[in-house]
CSV table of N, CA and C in Angstrom, one decimal:
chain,number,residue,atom,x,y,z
B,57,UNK,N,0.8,-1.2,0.0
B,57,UNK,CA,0.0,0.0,0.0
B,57,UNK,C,0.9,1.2,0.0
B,58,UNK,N,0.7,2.3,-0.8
B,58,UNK,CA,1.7,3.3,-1.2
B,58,UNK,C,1.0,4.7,0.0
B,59,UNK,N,2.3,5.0,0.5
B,59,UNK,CA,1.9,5.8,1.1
B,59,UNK,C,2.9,7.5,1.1
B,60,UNK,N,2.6,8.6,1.9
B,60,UNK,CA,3.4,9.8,2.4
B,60,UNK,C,3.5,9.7,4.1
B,61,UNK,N,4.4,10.4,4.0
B,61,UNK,CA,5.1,10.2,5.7
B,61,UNK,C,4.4,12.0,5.7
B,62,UNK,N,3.7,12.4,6.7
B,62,UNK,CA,3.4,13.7,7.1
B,62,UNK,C,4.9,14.6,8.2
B,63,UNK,N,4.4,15.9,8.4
B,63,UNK,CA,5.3,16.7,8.9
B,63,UNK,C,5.3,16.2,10.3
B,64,UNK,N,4.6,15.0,10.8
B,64,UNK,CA,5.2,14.7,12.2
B,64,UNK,C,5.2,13.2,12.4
B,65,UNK,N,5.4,13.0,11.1
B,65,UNK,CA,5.7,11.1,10.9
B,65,UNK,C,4.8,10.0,10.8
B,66,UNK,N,3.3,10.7,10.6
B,66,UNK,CA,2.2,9.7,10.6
B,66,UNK,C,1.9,9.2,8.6
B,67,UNK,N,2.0,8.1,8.8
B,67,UNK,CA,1.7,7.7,7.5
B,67,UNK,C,0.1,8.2,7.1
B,68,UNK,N,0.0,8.5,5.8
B,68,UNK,CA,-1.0,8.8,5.2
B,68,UNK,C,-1.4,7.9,3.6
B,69,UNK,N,-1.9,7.2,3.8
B,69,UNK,CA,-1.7,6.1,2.9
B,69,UNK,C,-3.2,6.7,1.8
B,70,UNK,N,-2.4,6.4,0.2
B,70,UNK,CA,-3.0,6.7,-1.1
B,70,UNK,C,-4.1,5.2,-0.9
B,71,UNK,N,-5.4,5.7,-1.7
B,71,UNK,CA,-6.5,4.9,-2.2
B,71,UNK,C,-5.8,3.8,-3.8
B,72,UNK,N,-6.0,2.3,-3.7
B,72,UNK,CA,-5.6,1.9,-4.7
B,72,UNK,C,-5.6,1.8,-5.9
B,73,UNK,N,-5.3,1.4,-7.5
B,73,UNK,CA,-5.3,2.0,-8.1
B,73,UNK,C,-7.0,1.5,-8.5
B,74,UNK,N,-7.8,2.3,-9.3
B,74,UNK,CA,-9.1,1.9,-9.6
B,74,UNK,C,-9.3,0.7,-10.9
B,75,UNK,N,-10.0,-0.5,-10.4
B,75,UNK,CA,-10.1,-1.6,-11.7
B,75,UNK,C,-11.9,-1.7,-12.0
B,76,UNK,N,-12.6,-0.2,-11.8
B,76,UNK,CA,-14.1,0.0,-12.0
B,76,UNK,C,-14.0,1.5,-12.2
B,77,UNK,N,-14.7,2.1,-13.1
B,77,UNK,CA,-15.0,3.2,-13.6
B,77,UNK,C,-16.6,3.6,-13.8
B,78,UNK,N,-17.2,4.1,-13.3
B,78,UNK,CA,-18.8,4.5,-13.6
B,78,UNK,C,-18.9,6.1,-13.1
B,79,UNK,N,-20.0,6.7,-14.2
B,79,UNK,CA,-20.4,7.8,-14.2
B,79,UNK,C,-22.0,7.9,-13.0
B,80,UNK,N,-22.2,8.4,-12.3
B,80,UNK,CA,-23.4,8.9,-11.7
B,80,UNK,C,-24.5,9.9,-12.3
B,81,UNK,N,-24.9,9.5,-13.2
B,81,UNK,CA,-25.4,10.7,-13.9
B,81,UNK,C,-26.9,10.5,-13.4
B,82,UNK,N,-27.2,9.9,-12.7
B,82,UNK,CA,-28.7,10.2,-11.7
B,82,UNK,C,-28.6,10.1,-10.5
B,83,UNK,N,-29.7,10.2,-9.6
B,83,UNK,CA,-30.2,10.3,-8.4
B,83,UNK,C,-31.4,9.6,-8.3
B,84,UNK,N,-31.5,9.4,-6.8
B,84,UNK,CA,-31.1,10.1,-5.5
B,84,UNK,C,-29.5,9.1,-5.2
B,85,UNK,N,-29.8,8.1,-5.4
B,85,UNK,CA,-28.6,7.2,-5.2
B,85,UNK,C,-27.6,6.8,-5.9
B,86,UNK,N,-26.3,6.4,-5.8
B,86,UNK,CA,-25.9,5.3,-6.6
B,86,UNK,C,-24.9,4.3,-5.8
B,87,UNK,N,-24.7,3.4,-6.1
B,87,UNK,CA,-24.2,1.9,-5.3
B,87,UNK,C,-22.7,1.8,-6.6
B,88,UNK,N,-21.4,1.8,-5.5
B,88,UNK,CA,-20.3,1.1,-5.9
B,88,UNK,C,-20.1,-0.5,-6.2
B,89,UNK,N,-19.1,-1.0,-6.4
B,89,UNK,CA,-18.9,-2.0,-6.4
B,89,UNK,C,-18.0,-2.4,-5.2
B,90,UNK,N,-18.0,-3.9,-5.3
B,90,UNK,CA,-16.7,-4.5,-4.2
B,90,UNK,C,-15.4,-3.9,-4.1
B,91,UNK,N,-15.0,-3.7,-5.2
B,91,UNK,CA,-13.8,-3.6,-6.1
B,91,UNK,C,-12.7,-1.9,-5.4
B,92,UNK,N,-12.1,-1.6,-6.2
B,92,UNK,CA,-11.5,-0.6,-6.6
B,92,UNK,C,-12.3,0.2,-7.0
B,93,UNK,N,-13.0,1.6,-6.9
B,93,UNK,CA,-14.2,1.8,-8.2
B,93,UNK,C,-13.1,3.6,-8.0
B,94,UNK,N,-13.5,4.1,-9.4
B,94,UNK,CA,-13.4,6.0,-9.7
B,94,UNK,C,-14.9,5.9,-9.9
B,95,UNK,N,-16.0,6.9,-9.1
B,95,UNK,CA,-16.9,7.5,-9.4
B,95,UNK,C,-16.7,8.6,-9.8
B,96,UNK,N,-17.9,9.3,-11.0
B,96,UNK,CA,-17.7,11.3,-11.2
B,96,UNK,C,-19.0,10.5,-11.0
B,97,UNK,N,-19.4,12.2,-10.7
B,97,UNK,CA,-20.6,12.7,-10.5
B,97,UNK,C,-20.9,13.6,-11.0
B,98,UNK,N,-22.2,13.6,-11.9
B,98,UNK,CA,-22.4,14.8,-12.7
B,98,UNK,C,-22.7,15.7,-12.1
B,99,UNK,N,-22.1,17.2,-12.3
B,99,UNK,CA,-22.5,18.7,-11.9
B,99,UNK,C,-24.0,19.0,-11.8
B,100,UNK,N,-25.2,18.5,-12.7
B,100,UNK,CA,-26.4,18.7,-12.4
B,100,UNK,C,-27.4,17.9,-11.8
B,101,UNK,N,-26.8,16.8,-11.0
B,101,UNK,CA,-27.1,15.7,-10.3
B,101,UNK,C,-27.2,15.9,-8.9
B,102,UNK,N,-28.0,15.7,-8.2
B,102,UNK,CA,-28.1,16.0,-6.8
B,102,UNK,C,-28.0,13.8,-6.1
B,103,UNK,N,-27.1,13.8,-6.2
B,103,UNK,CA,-26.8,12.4,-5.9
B,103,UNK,C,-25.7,11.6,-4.4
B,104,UNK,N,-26.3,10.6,-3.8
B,104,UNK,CA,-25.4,10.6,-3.0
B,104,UNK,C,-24.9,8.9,-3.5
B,105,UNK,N,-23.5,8.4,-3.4
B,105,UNK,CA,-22.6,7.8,-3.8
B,105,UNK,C,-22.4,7.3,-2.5
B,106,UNK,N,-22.4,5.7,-2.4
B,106,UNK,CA,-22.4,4.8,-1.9
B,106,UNK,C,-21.0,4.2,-2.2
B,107,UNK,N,-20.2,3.6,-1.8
B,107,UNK,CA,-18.9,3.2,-1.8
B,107,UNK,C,-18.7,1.8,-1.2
B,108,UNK,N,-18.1,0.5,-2.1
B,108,UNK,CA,-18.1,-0.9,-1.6
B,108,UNK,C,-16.9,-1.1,-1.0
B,109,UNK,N,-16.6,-2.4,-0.7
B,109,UNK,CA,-15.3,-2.9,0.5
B,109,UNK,C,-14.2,-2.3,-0.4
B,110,UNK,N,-13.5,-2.1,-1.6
B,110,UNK,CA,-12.6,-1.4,-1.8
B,110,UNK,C,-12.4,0.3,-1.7
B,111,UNK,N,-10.8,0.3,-2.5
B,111,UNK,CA,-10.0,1.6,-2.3
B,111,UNK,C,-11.1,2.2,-3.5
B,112,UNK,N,-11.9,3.7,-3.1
B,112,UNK,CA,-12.7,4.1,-3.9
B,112,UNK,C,-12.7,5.5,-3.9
B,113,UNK,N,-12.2,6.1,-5.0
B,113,UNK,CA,-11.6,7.6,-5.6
B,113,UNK,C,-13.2,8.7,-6.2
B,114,UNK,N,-13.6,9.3,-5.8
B,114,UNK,CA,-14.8,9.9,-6.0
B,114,UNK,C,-14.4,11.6,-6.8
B,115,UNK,N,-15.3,11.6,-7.6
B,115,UNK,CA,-15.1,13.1,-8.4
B,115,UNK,C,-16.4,14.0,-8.0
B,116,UNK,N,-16.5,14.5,-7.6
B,116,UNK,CA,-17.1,15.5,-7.0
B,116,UNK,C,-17.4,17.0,-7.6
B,117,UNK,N,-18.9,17.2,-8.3
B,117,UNK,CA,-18.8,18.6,-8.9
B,117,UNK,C,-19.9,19.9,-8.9
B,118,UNK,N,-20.6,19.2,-8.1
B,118,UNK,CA,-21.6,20.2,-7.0
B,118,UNK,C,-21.9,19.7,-5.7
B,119,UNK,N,-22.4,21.0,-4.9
B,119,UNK,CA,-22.8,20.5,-3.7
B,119,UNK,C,-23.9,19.6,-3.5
B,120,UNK,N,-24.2,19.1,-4.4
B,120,UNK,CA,-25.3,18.1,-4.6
B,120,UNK,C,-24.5,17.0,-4.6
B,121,UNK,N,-23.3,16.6,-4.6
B,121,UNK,CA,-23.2,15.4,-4.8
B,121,UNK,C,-22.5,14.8,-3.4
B,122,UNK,N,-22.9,13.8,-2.8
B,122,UNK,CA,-22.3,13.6,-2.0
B,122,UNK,C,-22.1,11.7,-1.2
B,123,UNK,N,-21.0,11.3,-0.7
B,123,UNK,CA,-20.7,10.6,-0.3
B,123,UNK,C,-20.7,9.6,1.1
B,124,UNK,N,-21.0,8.6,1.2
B,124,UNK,CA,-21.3,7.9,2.1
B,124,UNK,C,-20.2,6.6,1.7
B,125,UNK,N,-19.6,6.6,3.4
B,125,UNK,CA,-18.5,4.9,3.3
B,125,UNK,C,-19.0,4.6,4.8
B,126,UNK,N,-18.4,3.0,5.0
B,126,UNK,CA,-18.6,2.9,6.0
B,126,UNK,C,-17.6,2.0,6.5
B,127,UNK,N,-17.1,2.3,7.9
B,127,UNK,CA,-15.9,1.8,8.4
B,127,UNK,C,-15.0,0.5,7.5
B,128,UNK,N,-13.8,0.9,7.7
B,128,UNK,CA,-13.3,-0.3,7.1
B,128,UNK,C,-13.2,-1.0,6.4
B,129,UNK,N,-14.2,-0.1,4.9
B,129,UNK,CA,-14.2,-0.6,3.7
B,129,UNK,C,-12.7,0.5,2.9
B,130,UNK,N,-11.9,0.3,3.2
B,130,UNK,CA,-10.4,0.5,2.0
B,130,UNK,C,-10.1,1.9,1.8
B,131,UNK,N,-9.7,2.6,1.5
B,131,UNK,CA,-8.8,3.7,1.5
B,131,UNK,C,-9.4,4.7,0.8
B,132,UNK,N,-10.2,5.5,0.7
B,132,UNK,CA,-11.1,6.4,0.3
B,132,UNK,C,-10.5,8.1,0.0
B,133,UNK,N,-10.8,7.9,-1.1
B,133,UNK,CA,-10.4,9.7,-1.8
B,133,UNK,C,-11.6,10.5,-2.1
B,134,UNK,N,-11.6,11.8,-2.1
B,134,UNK,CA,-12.6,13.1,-2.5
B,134,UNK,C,-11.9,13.4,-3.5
B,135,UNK,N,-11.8,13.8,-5.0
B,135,UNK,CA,-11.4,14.8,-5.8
B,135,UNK,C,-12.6,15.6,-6.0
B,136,UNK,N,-12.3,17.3,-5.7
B,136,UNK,CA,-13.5,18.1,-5.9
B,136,UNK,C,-12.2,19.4,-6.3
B,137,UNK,N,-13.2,20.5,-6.9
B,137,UNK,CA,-13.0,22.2,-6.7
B,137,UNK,C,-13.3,22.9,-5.6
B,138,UNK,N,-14.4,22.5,-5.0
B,138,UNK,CA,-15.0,23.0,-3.7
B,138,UNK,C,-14.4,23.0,-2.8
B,139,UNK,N,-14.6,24.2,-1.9
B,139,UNK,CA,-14.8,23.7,-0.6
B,139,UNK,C,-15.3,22.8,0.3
B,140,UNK,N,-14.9,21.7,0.7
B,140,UNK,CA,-15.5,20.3,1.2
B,140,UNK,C,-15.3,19.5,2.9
B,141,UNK,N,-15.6,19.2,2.8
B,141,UNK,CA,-15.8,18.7,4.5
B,141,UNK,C,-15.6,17.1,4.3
B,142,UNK,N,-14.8,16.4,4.5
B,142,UNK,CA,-14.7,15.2,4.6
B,142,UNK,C,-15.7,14.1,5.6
B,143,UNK,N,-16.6,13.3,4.9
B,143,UNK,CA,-17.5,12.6,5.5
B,143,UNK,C,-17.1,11.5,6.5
B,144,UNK,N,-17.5,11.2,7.2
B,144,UNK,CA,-16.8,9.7,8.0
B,144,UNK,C,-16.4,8.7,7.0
B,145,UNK,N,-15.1,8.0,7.4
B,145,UNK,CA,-14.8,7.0,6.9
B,145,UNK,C,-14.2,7.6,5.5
B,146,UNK,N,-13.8,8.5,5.1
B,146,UNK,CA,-13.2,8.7,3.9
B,146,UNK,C,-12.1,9.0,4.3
B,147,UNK,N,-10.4,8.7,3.6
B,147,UNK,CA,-9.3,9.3,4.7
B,147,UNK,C,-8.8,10.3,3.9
B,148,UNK,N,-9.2,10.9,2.2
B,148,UNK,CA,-8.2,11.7,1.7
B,148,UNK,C,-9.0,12.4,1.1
B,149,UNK,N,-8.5,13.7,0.7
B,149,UNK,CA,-9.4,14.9,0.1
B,149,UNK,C,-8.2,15.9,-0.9
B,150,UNK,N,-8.5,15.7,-2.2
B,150,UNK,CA,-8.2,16.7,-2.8
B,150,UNK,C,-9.2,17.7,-3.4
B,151,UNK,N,-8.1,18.6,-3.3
B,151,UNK,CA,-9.0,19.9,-3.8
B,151,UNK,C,-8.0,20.9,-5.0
B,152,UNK,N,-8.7,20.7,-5.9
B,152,UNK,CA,-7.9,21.7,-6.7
B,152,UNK,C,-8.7,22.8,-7.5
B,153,UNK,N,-8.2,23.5,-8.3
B,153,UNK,CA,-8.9,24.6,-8.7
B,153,UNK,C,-8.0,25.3,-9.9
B,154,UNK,N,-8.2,26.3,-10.6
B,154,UNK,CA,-7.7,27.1,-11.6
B,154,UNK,C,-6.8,27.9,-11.2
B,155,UNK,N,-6.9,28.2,-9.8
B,155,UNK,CA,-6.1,29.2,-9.1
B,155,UNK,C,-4.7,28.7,-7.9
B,156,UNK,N,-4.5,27.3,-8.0
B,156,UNK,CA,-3.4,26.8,-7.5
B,156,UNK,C,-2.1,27.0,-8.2
């Protein structure tokens, strides 16, 4: 499992690589798989994303879309623009933008 050492030595370990790819282009729900999964979520979707026992990378592109894991199921990423709040059980959050 690939990881970064932080500025006071705690390992921060990366989500695995993804072997499932699906778009969420409806609501209210959508269900991951076992596996590895990259979800996007479409910008005009008000959808919440469900995440299975793997390492599972989420794209994020309104405040409509949002995420649910639950303990224990594997190494969990946010990719968004937004400002964002990390839900339980997800351990990483990126955030990027046009102005980094």
């Amino acid at each position: 499992m690939s990881f970064v050492v932080n500025a006071v030595g705690v390992p921060l370990y990366y989500s695995g690589a993804s072997n499932h790819w699906f778009s969420a282009t409806s609501g209210p729900t959508f269900n991951g798989s076992s596996g590895n999964d990259s979800i996007w979520a479409s910008s005009g979707v008000n959808v919440t994303m469900y995440g299975g026992a793997g390492d599972d990378i989420y794209y994020l592109y309104s405040a409509g879309n949002k995420v649910v894991e639950n303990a224990g199921q594997g190494v969990d990423t946010i990719n968004t623009w937004m400002s964002y709040t990390l839900p339980d059980n997800v351990e990483n959050l990126v955030v990027t933008n046009a102005h980094n």
